[in-house]
JSON list of C-alpha atoms in Angstrom, two decimals:
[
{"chain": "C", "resi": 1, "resn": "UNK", "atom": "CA", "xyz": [14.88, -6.19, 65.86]},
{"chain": "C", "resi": 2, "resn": "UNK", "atom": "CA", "xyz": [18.32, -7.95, 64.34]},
{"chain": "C", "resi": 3, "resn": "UNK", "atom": "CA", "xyz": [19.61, -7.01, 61.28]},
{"chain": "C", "resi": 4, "resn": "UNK", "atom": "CA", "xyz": [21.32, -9.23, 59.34]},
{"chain": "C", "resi": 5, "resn": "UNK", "atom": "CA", "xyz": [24.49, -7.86, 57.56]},
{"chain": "C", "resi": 6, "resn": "UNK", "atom": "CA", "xyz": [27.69, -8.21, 55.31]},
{"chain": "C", "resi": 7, "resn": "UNK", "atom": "CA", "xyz": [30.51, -6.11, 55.10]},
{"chain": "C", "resi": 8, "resn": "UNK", "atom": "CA", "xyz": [31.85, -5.59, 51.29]},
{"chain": "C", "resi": 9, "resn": "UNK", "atom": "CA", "xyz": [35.55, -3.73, 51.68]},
{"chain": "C", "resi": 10, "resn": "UNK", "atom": "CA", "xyz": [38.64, -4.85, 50.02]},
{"chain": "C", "resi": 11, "resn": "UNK", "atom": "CA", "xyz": [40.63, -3.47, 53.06]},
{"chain": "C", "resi": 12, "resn": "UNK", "atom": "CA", "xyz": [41.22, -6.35, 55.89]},
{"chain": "C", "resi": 13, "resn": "UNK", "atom": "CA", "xyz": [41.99, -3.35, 58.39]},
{"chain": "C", "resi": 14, "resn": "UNK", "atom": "CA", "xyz": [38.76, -2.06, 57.45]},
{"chain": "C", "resi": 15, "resn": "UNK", "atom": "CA", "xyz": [36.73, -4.96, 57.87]},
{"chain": "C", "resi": 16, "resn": "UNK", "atom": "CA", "xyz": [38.38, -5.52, 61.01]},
{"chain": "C", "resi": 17, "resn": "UNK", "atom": "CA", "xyz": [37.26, -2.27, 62.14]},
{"chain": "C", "resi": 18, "resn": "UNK", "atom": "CA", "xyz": [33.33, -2.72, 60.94]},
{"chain": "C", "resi": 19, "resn": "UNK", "atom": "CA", "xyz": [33.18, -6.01, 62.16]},
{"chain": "C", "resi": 20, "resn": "UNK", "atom": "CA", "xyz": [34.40, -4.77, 65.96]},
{"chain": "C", "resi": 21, "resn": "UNK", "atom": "CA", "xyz": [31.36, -2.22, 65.91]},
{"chain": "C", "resi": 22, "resn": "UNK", "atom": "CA", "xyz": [28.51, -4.75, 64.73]},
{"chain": "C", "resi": 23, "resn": "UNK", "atom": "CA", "xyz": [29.69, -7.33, 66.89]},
{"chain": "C", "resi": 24, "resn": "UNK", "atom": "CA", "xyz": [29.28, -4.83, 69.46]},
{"chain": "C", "resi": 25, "resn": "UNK", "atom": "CA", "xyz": [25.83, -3.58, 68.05]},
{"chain": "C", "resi": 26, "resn": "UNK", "atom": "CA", "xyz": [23.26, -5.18, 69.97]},
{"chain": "C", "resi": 27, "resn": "UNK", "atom": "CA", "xyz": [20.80, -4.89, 66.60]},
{"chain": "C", "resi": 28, "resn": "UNK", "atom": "CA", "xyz": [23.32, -6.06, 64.32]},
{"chain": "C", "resi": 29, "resn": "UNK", "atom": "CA", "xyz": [24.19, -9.87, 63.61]},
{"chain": "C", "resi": 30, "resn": "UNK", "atom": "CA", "xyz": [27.52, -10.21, 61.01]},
{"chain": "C", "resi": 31, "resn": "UNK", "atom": "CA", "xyz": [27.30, -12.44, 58.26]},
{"chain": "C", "resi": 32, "resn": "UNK", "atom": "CA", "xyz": [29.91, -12.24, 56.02]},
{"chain": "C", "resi": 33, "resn": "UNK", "atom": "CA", "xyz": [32.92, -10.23, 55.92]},
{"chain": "C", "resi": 34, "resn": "UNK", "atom": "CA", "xyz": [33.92, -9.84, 51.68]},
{"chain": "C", "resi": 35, "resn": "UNK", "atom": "CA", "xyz": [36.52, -8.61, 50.19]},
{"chain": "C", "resi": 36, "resn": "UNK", "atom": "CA", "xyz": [35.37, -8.98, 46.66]},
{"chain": "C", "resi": 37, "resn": "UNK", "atom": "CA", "xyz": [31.77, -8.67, 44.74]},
{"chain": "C", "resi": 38, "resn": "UNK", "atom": "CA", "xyz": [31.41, -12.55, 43.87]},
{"chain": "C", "resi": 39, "resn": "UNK", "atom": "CA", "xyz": [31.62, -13.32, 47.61]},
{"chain": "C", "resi": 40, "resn": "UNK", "atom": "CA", "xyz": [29.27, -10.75, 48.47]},
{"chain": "C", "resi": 41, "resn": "UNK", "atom": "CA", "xyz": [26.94, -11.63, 45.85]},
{"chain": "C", "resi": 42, "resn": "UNK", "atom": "CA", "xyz": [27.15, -15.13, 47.02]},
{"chain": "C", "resi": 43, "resn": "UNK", "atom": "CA", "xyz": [26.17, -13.89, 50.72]},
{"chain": "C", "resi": 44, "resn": "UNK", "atom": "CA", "xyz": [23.36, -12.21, 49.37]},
{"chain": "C", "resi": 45, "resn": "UNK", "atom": "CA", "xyz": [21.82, -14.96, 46.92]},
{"chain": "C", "resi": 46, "resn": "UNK", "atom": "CA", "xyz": [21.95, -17.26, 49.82]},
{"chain": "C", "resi": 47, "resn": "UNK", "atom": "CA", "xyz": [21.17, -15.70, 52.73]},
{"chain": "C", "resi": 48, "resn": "UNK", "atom": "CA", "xyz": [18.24, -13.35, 53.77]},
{"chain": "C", "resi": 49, "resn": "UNK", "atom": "CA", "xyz": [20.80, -10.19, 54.35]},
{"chain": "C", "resi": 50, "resn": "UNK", "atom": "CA", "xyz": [18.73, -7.02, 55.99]},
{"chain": "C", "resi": 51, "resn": "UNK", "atom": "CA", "xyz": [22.09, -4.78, 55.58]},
{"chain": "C", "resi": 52, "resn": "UNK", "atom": "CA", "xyz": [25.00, -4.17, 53.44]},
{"chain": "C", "resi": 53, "resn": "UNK", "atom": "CA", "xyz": [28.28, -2.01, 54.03]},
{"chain": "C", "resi": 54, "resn": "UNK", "atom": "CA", "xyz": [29.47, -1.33, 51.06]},
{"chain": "C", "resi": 55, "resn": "UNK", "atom": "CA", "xyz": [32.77, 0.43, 50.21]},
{"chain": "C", "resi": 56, "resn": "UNK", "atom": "CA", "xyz": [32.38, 2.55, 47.04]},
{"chain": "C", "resi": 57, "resn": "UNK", "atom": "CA", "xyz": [36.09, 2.07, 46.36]},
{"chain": "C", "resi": 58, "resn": "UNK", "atom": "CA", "xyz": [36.63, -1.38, 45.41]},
{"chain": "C", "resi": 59, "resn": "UNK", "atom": "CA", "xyz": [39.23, -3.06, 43.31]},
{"chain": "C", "resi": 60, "resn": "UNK", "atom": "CA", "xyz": [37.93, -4.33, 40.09]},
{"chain": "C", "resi": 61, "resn": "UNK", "atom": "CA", "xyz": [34.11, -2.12, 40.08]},
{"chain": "C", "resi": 62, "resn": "UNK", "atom": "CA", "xyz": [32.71, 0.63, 42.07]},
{"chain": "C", "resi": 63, "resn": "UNK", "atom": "CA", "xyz": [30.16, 0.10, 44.50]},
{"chain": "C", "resi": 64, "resn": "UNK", "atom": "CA", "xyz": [28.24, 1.29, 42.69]},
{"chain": "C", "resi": 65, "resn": "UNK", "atom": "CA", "xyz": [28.30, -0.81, 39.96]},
{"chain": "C", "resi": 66, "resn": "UNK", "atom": "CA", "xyz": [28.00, -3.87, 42.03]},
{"chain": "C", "resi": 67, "resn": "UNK", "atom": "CA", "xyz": [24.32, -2.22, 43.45]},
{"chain": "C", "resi": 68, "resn": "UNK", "atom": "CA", "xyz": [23.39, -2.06, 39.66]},
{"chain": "C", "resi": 69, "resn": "UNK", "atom": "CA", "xyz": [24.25, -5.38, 39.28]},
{"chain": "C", "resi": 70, "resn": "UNK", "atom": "CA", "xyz": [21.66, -6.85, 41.79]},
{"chain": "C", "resi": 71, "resn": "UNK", "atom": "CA", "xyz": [18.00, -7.74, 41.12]},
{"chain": "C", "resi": 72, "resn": "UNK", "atom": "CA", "xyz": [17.02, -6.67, 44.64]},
{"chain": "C", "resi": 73, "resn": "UNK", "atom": "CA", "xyz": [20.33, -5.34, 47.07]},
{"chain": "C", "resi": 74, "resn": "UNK", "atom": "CA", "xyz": [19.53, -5.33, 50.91]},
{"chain": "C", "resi": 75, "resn": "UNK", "atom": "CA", "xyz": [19.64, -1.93, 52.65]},
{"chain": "C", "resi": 76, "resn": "UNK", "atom": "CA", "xyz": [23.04, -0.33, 52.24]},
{"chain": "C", "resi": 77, "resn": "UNK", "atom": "CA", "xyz": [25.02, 2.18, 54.01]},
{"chain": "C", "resi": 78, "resn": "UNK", "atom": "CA", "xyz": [27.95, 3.02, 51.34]},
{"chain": "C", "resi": 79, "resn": "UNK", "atom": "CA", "xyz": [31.31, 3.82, 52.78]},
{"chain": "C", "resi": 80, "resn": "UNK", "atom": "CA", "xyz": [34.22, 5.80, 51.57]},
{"chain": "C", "resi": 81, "resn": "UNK", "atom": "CA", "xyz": [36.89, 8.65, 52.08]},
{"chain": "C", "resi": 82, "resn": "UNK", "atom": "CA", "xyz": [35.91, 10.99, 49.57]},
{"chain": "C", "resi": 83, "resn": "UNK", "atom": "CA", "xyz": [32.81, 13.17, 50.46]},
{"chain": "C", "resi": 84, "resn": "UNK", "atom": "CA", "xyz": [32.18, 13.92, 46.20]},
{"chain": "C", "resi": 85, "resn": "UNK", "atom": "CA", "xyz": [30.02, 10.03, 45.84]},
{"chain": "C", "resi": 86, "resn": "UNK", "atom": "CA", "xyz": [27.48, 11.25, 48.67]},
{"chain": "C", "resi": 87, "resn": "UNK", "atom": "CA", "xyz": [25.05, 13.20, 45.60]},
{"chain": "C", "resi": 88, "resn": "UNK", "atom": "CA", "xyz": [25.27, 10.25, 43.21]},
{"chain": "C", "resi": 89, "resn": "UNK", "atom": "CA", "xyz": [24.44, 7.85, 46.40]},
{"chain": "C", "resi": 90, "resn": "UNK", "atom": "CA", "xyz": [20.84, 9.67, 46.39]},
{"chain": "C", "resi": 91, "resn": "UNK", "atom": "CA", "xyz": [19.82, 7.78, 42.75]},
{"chain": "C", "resi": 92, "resn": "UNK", "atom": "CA", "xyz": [21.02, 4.41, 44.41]},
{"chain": "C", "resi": 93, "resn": "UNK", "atom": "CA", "xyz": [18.32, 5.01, 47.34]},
{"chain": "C", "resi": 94, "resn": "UNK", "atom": "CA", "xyz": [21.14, 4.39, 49.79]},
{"chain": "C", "resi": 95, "resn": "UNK", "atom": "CA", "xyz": [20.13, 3.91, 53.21]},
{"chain": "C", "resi": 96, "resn": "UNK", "atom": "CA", "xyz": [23.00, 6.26, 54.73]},
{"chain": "C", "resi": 97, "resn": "UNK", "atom": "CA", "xyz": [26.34, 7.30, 53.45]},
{"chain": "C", "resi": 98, "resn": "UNK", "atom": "CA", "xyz": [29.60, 7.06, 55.97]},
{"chain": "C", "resi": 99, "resn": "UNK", "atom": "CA", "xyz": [32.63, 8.53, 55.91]},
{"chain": "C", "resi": 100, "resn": "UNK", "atom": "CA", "xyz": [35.56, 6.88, 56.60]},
{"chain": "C", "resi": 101, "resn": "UNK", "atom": "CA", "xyz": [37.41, 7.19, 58.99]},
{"chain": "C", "resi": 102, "resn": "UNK", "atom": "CA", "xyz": [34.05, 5.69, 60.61]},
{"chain": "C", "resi": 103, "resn": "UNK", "atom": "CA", "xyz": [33.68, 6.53, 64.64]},
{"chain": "C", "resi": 104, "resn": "UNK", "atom": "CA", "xyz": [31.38, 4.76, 66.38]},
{"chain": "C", "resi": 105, "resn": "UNK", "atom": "CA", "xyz": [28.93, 7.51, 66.68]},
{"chain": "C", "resi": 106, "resn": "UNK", "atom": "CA", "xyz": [28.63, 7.69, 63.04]},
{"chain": "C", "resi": 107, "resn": "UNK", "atom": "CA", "xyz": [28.37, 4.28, 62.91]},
{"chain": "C", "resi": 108, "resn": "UNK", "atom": "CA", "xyz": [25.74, 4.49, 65.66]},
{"chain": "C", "resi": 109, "resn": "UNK", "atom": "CA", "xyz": [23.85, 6.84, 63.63]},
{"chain": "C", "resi": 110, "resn": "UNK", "atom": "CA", "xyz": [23.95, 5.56, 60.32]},
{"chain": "C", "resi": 111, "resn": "UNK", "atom": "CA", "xyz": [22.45, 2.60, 61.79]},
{"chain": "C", "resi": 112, "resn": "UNK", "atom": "CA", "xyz": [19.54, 3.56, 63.82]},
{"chain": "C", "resi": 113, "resn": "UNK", "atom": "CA", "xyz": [18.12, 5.37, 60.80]},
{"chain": "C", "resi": 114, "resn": "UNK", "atom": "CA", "xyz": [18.14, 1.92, 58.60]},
{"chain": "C", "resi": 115, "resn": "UNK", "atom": "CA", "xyz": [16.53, 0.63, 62.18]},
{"chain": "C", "resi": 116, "resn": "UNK", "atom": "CA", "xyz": [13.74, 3.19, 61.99]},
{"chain": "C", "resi": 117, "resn": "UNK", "atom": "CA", "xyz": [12.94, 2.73, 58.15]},
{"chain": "C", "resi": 118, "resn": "UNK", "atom": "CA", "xyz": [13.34, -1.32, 59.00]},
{"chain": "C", "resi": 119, "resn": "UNK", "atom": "CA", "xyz": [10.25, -0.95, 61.28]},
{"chain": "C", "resi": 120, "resn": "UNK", "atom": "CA", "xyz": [8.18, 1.29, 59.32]},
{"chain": "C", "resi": 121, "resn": "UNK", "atom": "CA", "xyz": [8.65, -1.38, 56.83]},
{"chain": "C", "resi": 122, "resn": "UNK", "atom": "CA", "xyz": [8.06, -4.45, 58.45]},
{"chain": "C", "resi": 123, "resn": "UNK", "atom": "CA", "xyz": [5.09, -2.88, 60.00]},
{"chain": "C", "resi": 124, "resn": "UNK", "atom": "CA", "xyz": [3.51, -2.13, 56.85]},
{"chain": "C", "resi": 125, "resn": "UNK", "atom": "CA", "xyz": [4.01, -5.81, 55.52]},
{"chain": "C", "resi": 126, "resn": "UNK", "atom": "CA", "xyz": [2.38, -7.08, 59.14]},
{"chain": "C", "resi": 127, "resn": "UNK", "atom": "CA", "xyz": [-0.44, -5.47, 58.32]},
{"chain": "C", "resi": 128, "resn": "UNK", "atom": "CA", "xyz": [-0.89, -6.22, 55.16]},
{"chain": "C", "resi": 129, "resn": "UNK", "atom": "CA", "xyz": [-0.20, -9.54, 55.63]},
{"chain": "C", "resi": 130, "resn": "UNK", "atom": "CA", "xyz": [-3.57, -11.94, 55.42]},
{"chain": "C", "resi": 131, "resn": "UNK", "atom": "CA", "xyz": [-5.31, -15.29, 54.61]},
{"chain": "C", "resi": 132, "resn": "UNK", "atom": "CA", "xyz": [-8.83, -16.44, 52.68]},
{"chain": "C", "resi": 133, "resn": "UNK", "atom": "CA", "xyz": [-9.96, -19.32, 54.97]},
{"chain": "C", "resi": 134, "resn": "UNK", "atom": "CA", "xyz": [-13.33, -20.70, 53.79]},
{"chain": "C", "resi": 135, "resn": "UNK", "atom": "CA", "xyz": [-16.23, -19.83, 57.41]},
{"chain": "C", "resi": 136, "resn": "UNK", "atom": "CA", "xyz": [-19.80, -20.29, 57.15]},
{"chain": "C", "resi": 137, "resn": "UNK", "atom": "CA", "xyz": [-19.90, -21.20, 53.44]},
{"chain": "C", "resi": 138, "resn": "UNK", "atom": "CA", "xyz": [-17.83, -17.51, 52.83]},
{"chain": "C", "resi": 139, "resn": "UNK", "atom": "CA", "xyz": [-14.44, -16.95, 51.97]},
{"chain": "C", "resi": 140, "resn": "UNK", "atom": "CA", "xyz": [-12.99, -14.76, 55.05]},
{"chain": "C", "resi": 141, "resn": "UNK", "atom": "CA", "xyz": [-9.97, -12.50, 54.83]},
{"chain": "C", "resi": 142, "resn": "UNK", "atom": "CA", "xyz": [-8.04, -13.40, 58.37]},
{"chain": "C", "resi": 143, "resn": "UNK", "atom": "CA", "xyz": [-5.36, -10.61, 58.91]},
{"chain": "C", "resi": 144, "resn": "UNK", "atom": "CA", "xyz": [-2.85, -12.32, 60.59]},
{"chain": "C", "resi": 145, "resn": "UNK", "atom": "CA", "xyz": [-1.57, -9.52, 63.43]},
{"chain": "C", "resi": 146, "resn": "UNK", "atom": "CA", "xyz": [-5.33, -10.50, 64.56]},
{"chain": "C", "resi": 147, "resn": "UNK", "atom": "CA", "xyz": [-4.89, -13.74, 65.57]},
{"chain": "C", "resi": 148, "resn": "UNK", "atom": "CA", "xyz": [-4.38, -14.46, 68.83]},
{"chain": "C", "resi": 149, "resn": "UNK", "atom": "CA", "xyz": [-4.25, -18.24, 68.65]},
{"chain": "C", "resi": 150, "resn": "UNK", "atom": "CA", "xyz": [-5.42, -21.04, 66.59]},
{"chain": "C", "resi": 151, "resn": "UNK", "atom": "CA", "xyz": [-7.45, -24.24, 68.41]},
{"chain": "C", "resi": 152, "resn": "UNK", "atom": "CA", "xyz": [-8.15, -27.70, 67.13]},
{"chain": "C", "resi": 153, "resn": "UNK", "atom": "CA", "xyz": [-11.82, -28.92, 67.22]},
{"chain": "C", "resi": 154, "resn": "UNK", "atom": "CA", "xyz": [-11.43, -32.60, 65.47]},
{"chain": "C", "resi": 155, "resn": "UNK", "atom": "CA", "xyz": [-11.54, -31.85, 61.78]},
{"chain": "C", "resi": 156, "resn": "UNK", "atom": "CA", "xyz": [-11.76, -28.30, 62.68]},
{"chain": "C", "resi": 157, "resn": "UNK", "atom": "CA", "xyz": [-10.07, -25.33, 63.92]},
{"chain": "C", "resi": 158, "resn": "UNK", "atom": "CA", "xyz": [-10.83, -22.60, 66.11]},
{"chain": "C", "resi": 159, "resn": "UNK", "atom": "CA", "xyz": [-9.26, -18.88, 64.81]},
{"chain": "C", "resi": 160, "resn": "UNK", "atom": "CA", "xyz": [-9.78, -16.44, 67.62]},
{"chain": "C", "resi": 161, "resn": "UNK", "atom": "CA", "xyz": [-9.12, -13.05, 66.66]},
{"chain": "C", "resi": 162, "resn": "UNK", "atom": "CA", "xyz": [-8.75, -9.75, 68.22]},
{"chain": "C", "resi": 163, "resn": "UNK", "atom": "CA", "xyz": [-12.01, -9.18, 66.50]},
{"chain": "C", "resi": 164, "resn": "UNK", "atom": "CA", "xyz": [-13.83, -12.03, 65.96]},
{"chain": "C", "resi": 165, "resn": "UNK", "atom": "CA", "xyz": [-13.77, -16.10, 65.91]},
{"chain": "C", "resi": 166, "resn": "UNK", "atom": "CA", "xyz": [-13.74, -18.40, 63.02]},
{"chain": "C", "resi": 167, "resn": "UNK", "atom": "CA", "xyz": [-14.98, -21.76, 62.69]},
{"chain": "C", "resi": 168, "resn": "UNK", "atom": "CA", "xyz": [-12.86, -23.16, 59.71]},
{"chain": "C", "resi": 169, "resn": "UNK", "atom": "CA", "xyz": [-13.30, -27.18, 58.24]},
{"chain": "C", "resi": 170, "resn": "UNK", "atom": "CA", "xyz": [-8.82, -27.01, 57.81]},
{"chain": "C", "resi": 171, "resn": "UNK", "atom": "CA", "xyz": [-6.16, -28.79, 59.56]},
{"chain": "C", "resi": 172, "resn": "UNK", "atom": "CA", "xyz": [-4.19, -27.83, 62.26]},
{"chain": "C", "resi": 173, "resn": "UNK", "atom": "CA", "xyz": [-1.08, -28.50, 59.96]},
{"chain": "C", "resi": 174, "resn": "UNK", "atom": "CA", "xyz": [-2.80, -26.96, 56.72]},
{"chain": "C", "resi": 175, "resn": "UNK", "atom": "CA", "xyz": [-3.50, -24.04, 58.21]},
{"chain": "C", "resi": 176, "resn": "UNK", "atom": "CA", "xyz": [0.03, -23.77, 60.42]},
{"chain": "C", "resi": 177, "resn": "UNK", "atom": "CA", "xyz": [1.81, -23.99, 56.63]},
{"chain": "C", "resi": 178, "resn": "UNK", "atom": "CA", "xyz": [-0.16, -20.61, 55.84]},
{"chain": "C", "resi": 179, "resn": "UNK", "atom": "CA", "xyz": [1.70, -19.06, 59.14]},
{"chain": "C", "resi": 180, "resn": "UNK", "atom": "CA", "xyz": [4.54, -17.34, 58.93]},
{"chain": "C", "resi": 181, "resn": "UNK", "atom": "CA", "xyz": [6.82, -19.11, 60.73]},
{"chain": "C", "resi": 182, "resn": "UNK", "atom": "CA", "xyz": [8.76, -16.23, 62.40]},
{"chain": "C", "resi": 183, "resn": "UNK", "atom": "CA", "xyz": [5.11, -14.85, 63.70]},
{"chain": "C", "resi": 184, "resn": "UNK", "atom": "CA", "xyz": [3.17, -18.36, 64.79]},
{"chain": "C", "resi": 185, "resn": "UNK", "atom": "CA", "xyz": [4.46, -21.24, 66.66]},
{"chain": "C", "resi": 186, "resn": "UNK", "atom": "CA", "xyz": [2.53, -24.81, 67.13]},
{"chain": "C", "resi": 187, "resn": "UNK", "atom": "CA", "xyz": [3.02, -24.69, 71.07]},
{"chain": "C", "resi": 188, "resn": "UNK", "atom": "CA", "xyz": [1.11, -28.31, 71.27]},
{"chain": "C", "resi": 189, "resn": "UNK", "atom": "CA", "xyz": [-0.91, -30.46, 69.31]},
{"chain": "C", "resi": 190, "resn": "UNK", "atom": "CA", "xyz": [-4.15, -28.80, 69.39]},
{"chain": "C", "resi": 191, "resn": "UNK", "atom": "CA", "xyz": [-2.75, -25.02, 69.54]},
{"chain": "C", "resi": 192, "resn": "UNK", "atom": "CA", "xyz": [-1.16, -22.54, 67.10]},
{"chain": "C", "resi": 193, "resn": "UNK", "atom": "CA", "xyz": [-0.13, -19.15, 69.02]},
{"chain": "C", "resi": 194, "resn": "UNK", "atom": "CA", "xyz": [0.67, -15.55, 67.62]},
{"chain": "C", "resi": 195, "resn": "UNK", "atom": "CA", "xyz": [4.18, -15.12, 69.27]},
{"chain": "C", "resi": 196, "resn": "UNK", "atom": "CA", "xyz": [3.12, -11.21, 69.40]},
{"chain": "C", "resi": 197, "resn": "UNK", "atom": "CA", "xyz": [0.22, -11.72, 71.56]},
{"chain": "C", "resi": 198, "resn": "UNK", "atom": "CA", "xyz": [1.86, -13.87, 74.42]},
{"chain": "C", "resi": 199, "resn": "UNK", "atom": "CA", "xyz": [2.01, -12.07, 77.68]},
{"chain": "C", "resi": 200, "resn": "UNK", "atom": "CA", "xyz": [3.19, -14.55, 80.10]},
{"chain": "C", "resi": 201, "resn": "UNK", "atom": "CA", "xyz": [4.52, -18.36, 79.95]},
{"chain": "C", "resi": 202, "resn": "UNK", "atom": "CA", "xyz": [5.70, -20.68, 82.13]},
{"chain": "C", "resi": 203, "resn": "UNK", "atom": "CA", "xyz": [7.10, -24.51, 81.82]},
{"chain": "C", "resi": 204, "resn": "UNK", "atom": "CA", "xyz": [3.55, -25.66, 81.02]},
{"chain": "C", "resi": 205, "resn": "UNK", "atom": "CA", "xyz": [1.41, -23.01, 79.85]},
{"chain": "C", "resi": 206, "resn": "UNK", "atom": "CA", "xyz": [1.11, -20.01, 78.07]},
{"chain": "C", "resi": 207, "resn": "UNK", "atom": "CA", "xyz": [-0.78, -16.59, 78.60]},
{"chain": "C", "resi": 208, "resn": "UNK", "atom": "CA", "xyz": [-2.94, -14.61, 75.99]},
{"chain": "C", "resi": 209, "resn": "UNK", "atom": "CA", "xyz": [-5.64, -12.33, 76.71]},
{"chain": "C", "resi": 210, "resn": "UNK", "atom": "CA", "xyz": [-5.90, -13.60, 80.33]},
{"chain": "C", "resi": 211, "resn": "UNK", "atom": "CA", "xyz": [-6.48, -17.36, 78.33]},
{"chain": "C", "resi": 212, "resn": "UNK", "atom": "CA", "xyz": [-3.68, -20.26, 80.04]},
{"chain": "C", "resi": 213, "resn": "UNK", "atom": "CA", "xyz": [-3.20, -22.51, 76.93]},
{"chain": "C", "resi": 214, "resn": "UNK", "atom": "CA", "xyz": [-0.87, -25.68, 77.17]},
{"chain": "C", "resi": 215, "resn": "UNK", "atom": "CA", "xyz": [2.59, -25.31, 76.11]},
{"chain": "C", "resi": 216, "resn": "UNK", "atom": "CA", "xyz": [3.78, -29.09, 75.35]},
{"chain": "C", "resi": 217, "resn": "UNK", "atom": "CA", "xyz": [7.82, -29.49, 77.21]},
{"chain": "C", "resi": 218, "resn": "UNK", "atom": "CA", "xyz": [9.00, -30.03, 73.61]},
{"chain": "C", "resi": 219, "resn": "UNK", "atom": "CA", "xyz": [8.21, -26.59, 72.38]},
{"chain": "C", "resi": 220, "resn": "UNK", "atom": "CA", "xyz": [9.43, -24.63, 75.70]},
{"chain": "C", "resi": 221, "resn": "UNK", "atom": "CA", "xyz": [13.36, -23.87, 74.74]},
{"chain": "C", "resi": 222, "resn": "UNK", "atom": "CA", "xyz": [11.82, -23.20, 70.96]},
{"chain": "C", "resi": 223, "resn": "UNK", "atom": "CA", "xyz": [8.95, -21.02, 72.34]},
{"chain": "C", "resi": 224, "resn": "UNK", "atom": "CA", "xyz": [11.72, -19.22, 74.90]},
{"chain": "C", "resi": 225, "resn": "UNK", "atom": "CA", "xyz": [14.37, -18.79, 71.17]},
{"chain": "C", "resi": 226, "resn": "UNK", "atom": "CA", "xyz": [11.53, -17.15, 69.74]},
{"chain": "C", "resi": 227, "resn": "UNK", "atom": "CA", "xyz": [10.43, -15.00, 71.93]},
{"chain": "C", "resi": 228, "resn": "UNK", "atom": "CA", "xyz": [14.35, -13.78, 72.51]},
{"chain": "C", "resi": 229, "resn": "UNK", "atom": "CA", "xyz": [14.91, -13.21, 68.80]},
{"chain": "C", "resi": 230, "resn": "UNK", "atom": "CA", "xyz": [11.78, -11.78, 67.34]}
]
């Protein structure tokens, strides 16, 4: 798992020194370094940001202030020299709360607990994540960590499941725009894969379940990004 992040300190020596340690994080990818809260507002209205550092002592507004601002802030670990913030940092639901100056053990640390409560949350949103397709004259409620791949059968599709198969009258790109995108890939014209339930590939197939299923030479070095990244 990567976590995307911004860094929101008004001292350049200070974001010099976070961004050396989540550059060197191997679950951390930097977006933004800001030194005031209009650019970090910006960073977070137009980007999908998992993390936020966030120095309580800023220039114009506490960090605090700025969190009370947003609709919905990312995950923050809140940074500052003075230990007397860390109680109030409890009503903010603040991931962690860091002390500067920041080693990278603490850093370390503070991380790999917004890691662990990362997973716990996108597992709970995998498996509650789910579609109505219409089988059999019924309305059937696919969970999609199920699916193991998707097949086209002329104006149907084929959903095999960890449980069961579905016979659905849908397109192969109808039903591919219900997908999350970050979960499913379109590995060739007749087959939609769940990227969690590949086991082996190669330069022309792919492996689920003991299945080979053709893996078209234009999707390979997407298939191969995927796989790396998610």
């Amino acid at each position: 798992m990567k976590l995307k992040c911004i860094v929101l300190d008004n001292s350049i020596i200070q974001q010099k020194i976070m961004e050396k340690m989540i550059n060197n994080h191997p679950n951390l990818v930097l977006s933004g370094m800001c030194s005031s809260a209009l650019e970090a507002n910006n960073q977070i209205t137009n980007n999908k940001i998992d993390l936020m550092f966030l120095d309580v002592d800023l220039q114009l507004l506490t960090g605090f202030d700025f969190l009370e601002s947003l609709e919905n802030p990312p995950q923050t670990i809140l940074t500052s020299y003075n230990s007397d913030y860390a109680v109030k940092a409890f009503e903010y639901n603040i991931s962690y709360y860091l002390l500067k100056p920041i080693t990278s053990m603490s850093f370390n640390t503070a991380v790999e607990k917004v890691l662990k409560h990362s997973t716990i949350l996108n597992q709970k949103m995998i498996e509650e994540e789910f579609v109505f397709v219409k089988s059999n004259l019924k309305k059937v409620k696919v969970v999609l960590r199920d699916i193991k791949w998707v097949k086209a059968i002329g104006d149907y599709i084929k959903i095999v499941t960890a449980k069961q198969n579905f016979i659905v009258h849908l397109t192969m790109k109808g039903f591919e725009k219900m997908l999350p995108e970050d979960k499913f890939l379109r590995i060739h014209k007749s087959y939609i894969v769940n990227l969690n339930s590949i086991e082996k590939f190669s330069y022309k197939d792919v492996e689920i379940s003991g299945r080979l299923l053709p893996l078209s030479k234009s999707k390979k070095e997407l298939l191969s990004d995927k796989l790396m990244f998610s």
